[in-house]
CSV table of C-alpha atoms and ligand atoms in Angstrom, one decimal:
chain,number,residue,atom,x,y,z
E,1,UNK,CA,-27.0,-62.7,-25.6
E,2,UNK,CA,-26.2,-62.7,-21.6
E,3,UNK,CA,-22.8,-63.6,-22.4
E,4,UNK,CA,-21.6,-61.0,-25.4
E,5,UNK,CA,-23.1,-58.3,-23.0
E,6,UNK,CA,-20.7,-59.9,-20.2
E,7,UNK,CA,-18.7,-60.0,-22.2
E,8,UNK,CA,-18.8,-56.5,-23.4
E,9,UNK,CA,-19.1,-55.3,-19.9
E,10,UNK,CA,-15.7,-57.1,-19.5
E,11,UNK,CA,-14.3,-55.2,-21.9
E,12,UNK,CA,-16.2,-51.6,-21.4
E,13,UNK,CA,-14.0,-52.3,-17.9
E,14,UNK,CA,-10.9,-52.7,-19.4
E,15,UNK,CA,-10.9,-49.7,-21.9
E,16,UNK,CA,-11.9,-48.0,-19.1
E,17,UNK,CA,-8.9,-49.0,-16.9
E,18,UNK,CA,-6.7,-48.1,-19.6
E,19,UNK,CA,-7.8,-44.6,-20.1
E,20,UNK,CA,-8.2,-43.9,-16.6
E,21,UNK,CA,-4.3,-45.5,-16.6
E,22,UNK,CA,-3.4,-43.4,-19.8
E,23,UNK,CA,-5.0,-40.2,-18.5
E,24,UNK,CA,-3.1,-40.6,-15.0
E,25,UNK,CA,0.2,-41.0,-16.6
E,26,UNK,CA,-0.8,-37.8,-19.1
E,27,UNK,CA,-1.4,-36.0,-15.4
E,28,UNK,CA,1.5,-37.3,-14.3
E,29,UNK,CA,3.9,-35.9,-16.9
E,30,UNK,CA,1.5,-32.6,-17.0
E,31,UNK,CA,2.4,-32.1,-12.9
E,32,UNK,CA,6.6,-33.3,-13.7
E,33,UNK,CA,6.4,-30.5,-16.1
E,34,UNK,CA,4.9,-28.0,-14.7
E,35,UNK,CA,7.2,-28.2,-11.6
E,36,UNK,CA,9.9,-27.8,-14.0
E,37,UNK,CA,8.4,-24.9,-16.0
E,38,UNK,CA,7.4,-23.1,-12.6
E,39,UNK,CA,3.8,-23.3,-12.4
E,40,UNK,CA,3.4,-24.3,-9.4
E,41,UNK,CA,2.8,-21.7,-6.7
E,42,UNK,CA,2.8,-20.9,-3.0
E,43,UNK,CA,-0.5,-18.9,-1.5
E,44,UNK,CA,-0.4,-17.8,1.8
E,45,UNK,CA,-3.0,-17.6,4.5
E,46,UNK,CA,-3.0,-15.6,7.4
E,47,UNK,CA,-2.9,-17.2,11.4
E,48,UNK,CA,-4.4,-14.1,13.5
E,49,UNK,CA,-3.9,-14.0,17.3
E,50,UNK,CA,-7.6,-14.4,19.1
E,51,UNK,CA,-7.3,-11.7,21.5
E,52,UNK,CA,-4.9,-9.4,19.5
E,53,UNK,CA,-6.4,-10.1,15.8
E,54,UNK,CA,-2.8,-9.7,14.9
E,55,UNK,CA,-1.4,-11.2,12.2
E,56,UNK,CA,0.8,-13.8,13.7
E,57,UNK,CA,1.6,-16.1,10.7
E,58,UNK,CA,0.9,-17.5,7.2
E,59,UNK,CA,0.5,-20.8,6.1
E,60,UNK,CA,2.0,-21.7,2.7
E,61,UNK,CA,-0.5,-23.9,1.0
E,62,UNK,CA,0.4,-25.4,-2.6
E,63,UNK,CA,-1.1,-24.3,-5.8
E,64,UNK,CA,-1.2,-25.6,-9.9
E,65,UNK,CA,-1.4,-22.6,-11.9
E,66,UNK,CA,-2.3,-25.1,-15.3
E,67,UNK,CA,-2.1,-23.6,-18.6
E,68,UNK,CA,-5.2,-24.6,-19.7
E,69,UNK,CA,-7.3,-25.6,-16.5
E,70,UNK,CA,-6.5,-22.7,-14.6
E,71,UNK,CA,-5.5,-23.2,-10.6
E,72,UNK,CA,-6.0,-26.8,-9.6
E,73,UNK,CA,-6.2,-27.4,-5.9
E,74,UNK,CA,-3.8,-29.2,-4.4
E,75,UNK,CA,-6.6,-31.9,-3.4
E,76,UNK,CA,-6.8,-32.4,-7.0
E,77,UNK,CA,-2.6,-33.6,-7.3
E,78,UNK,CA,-0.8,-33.4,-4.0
E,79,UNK,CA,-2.2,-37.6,-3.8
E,80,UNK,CA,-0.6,-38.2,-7.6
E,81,UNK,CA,2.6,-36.3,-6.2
E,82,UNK,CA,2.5,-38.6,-3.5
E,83,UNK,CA,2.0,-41.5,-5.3
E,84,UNK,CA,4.7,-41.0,-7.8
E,85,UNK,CA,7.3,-39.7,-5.2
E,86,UNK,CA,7.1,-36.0,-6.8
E,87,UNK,CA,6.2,-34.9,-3.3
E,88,UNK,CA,9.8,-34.8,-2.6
E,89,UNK,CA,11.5,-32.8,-5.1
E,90,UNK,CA,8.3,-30.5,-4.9
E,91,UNK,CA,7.7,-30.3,-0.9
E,92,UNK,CA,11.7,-29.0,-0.9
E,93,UNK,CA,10.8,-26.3,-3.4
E,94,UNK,CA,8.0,-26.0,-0.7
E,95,UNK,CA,10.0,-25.7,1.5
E,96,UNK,CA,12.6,-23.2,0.2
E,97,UNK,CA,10.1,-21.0,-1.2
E,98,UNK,CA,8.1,-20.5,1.9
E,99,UNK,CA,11.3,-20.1,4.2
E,100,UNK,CA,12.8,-17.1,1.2
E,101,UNK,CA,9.6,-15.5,1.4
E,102,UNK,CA,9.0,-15.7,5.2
E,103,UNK,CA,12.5,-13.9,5.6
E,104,UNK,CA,11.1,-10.9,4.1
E,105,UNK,CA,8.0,-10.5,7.2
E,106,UNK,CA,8.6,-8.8,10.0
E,107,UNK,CA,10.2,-10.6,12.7
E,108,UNK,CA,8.4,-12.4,14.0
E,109,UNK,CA,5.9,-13.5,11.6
E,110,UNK,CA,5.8,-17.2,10.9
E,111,UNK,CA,5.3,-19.3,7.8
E,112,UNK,CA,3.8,-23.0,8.0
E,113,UNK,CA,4.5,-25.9,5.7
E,114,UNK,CA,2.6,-28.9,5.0
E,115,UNK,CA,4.8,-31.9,5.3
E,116,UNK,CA,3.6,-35.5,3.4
E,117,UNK,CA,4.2,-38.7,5.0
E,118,UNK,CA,6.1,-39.5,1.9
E,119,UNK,CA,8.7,-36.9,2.9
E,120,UNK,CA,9.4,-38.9,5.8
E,121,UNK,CA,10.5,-41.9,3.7
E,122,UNK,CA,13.1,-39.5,2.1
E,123,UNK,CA,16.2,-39.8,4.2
E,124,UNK,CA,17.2,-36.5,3.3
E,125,UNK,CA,14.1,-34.4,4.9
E,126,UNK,CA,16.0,-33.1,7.8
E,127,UNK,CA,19.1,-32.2,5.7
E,128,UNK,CA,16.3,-30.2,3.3
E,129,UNK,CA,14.5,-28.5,6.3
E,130,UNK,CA,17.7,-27.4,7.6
E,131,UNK,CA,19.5,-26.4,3.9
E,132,UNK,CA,15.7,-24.1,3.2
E,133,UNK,CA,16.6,-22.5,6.8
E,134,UNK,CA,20.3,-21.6,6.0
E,135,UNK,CA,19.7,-20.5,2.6
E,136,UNK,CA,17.5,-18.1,3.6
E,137,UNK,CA,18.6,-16.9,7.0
E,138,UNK,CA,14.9,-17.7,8.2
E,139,UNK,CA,15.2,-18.1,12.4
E,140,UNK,CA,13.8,-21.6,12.6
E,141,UNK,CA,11.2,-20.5,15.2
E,142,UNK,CA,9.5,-19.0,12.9
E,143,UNK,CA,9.4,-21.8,10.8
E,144,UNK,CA,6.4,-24.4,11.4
E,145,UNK,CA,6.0,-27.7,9.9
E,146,UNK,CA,2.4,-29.3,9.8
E,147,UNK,CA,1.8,-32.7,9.8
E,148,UNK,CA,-1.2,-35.1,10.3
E,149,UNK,CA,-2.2,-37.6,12.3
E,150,UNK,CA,-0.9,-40.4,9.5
E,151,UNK,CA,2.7,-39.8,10.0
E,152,UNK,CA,2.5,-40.9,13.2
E,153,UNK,CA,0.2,-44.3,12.4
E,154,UNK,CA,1.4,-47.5,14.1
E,155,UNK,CA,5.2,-48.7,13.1
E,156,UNK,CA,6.1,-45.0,12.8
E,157,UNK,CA,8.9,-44.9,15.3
E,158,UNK,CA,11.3,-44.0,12.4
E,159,UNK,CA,8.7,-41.0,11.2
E,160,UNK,CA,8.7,-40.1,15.6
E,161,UNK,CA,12.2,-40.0,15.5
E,162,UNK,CA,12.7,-37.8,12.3
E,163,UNK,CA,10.6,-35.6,14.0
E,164,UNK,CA,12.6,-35.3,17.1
E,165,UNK,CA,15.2,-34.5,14.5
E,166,UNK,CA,13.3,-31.5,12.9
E,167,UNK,CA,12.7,-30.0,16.5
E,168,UNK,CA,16.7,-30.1,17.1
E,169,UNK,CA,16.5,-27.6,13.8
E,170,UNK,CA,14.6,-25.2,16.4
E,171,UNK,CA,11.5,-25.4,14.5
E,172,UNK,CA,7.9,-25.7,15.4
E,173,UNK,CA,6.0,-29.5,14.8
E,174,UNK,CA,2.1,-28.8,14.5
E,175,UNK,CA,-0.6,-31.6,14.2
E,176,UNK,CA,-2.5,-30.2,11.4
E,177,UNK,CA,-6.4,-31.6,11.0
E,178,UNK,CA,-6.7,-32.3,14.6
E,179,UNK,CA,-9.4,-34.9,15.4
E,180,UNK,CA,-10.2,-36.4,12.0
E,181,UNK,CA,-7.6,-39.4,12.4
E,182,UNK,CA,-8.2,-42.7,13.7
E,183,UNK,CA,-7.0,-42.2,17.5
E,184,UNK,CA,-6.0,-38.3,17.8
E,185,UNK,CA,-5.5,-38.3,21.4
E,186,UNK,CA,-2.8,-41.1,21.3
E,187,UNK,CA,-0.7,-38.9,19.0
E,188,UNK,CA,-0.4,-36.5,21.5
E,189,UNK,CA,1.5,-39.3,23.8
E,190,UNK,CA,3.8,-40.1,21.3
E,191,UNK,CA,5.4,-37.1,20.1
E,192,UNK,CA,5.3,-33.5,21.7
E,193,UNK,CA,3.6,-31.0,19.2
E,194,UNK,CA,3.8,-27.3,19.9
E,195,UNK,CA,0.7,-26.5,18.1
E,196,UNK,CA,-2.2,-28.0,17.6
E,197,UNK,CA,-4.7,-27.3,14.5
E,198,UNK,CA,-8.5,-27.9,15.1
E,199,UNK,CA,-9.9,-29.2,11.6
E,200,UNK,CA,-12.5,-27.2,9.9
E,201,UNK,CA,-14.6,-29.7,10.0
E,202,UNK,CA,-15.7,-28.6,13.8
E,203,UNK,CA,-15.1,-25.0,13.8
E,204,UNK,CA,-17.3,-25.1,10.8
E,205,UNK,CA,-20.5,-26.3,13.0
E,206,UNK,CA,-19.4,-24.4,16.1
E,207,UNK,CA,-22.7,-23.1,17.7
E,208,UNK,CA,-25.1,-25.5,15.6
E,209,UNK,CA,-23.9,-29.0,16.5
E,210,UNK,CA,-23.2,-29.4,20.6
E,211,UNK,CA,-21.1,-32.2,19.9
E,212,UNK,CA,-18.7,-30.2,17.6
E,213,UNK,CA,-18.9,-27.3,20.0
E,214,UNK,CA,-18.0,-30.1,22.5
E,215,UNK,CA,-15.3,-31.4,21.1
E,216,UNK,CA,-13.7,-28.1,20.1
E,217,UNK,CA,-13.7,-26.6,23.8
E,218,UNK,CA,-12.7,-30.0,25.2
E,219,UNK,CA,-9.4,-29.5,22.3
E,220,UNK,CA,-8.5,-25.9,23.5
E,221,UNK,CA,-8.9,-27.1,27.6
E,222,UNK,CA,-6.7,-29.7,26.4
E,223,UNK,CA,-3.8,-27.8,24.9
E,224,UNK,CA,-3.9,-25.5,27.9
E,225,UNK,CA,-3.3,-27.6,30.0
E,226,UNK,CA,-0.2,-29.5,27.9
E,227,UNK,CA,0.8,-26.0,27.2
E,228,UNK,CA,0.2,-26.5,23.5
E,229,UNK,CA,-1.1,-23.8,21.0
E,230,UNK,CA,-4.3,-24.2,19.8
E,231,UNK,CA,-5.5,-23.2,15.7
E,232,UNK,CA,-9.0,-23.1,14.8
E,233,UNK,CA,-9.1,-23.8,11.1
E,234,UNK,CA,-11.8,-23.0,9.0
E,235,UNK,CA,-13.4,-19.8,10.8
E,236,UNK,CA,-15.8,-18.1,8.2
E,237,UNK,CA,-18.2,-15.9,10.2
E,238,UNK,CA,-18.0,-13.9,13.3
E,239,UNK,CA,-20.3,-16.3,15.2
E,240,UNK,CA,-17.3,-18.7,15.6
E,241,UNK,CA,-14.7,-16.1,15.4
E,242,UNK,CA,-16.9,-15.3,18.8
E,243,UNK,CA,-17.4,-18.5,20.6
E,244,UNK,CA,-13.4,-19.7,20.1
E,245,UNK,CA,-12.6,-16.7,21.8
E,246,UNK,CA,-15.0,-17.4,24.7
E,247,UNK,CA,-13.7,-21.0,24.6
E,248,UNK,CA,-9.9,-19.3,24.9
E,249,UNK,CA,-8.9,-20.6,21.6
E,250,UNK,CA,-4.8,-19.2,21.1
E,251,UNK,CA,-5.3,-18.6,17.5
E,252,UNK,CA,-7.5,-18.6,14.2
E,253,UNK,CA,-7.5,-19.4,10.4
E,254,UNK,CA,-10.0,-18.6,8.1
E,255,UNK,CA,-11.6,-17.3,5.1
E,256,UNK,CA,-13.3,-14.5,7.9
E,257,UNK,CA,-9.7,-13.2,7.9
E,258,UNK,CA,-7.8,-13.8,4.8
E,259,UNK,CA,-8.0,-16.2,1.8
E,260,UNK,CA,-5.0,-17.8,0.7
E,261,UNK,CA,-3.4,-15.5,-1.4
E,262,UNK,CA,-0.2,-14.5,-3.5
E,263,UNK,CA,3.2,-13.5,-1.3
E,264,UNK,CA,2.7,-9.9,-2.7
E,265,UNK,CA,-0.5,-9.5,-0.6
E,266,UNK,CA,0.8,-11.2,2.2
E,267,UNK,CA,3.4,-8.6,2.0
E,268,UNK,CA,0.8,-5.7,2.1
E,269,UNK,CA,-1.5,-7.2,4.5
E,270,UNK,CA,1.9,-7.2,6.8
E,271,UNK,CA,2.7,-3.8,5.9
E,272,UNK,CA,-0.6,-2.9,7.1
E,273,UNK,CA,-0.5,-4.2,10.8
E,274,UNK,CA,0.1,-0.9,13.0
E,275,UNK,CA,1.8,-3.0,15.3
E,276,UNK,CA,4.6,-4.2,12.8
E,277,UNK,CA,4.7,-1.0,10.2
E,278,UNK,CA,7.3,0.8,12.6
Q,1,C2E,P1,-4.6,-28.0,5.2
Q,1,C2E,O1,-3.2,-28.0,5.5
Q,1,C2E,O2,-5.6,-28.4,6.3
Q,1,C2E,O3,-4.9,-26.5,4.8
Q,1,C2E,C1,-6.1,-25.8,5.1
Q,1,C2E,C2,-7.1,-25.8,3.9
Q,1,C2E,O4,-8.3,-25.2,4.3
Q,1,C2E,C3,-6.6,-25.0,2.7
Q,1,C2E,O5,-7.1,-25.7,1.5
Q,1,C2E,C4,-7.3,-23.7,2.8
Q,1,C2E,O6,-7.5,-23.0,1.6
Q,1,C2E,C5,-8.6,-24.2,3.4
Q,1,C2E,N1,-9.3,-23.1,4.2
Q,1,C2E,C6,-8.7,-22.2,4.9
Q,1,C2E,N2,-9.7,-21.4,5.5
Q,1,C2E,C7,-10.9,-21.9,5.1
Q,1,C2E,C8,-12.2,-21.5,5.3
Q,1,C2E,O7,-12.5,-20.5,6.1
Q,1,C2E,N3,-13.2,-22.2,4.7
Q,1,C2E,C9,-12.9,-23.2,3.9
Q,1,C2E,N4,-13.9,-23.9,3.3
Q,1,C2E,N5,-11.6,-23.6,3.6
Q,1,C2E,C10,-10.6,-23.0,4.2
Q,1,C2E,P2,-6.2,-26.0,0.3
Q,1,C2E,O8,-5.3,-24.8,0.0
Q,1,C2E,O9,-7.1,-26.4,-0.8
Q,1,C2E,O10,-5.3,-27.2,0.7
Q,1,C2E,C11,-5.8,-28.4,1.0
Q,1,C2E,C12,-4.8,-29.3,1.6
Q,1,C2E,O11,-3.8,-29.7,0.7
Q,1,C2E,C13,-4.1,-28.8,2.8
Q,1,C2E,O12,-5.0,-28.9,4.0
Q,1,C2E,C14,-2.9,-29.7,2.9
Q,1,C2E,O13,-3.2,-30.9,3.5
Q,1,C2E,C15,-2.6,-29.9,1.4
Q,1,C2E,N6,-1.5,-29.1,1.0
Q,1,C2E,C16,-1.5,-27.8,0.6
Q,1,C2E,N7,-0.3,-27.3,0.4
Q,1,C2E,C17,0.6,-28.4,0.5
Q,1,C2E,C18,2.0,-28.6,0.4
Q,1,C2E,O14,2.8,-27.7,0.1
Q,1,C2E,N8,2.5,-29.8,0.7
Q,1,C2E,C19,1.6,-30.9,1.1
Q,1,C2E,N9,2.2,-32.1,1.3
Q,1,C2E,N10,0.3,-30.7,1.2
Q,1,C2E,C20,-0.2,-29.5,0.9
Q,2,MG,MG1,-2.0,-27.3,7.0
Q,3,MG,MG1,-5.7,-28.5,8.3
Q,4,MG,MG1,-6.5,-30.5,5.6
């Protein structure tokens, strides 16, 4: 009796595997055609100044417009692009997209892009980073690539070097997630970022937990004084809009300013700024 339960354990396991394997590959062809068919999607989210709650930026953040599911989050397939490599052809379109759109703000309104570490394995990222810029006449200082703390993992030298490459471009390297990663001070040694962007995670317990609110004023003191732009991710109420500023954080990101939205309302919530309508 022990045994044909084993043994139907055994093989409950490996139907199992094989439709988890089947329904992967169904996702994967799924996500290969709806890049091709154009459903994917760029929203953007605005980056306000602290003291001048001007709108200094967007980041582009990646969305699945699914036929039948609706909008899947790029949580839920950015790791299957990853896995399959789709993260390259995809993070140019990214890329191209964001940098077209950008060069219809106001100058000079920025755009961020989330870069993979599987873009750095494709030799041909700088070449796609500088091709997006030409294309669309975007300045590249207004152009900000965000990466986290894995690119720059041990045995990285070649990722280090590609980004000393992008920063020729003229554009602007940001450590995005700040302080989740293994060793996030040591990053800051190896490669110079320009901005730095404190993960929700902290800004989101700001004021309730000291060692959050610790660890996000000992972040901005840091960046002052290596003269690198600090973003608080995640800000949802005034409370921590409040204390970053008290702590001097440079600038914010949250759902207390903006969701991440469609370019059209980008456009209009740029149009609105009284600094920028003239
Ligand atoms: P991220 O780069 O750290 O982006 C910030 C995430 O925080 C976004 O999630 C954004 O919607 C969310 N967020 C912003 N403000 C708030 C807030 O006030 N409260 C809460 N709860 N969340 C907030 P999203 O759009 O789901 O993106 C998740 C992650 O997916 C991104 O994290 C980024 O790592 C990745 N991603 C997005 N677009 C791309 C892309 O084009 N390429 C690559 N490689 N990764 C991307
Ligand atoms: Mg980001
Ligand atoms: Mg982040
Ligand atoms: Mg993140």
């Amino acid at each position: 009796r022990a045994k044909a339960e084993g043994g139907s354990v055994a093989h409950g396991f490996e139907a199992a595997m094989d439709s988890w394997a089947r329904s992967r590959r169904r996702r994967e062809t799924d996500l290969h055609e709806a890049f091709a068919r154009g459903e994917l999607a760029l929203a953007y989210q605005p980056v306000l100044g602290v003291r001048s709650r001007a709108i200094l930026g967007f980041e582009a953040l990646l969305r699945w417009q699914h036929s039948v599911e609706g909008a899947i989050p790029p949580s839920d397939f950015v790791p299957l692009a990853e896995e399959t490599g789709l993260i390259v052809p995809i993070g140019a379109w990214v890329l191209r997209q964001a940098c077209a759109e950008a060069s219809l703000w106001a100058d000079p309104i920025r755009v961020a892009v989330n870069l993979s570490p599987v873009q750095f394995r494709d030799p041909g990222l700088v070449a796609t980073v500088r091709e997006a810029l030409a294309l669309s006449g975007l300045a590249p200082q207004r152009l900000e690539l965000e990466v986290t703390e894995s690119v720059l993992l041990a045995a990285s030298e070649a990722n280090v070097a590609t980004l000393h490459a992008l920063r020729q471009l003229g554009v602007r390297i940001a450590m995005d997630d700040f302080g989740t990663g293994y060793c996030s001070l040591s990053y800051l040694q190896r490669f110079p970022f320009d901005t730095i962007k404190i993960d929700r995670s902290f800004v989101n317990r700001l004021g309730d937990d000291p060692h959050s609110t610790a660890i996000v004023r000992a972040v901005i003191g840091l960046g002052a004084s290596l003269g690198i732009v600090t973003v608080a991710e995640g800000v949802e109420t005034e409370a921590q809009f409040a204390q970053l500023r008290a702590e001097g954080c440079g600038e914010v990101q949250g759902y207390l300013f903006g969701r991440p939205a469609p370019a059209a309302e980008a456009r209009r919530l740029i149009r609105r700024e009284p600094d920028l309508a003239a």
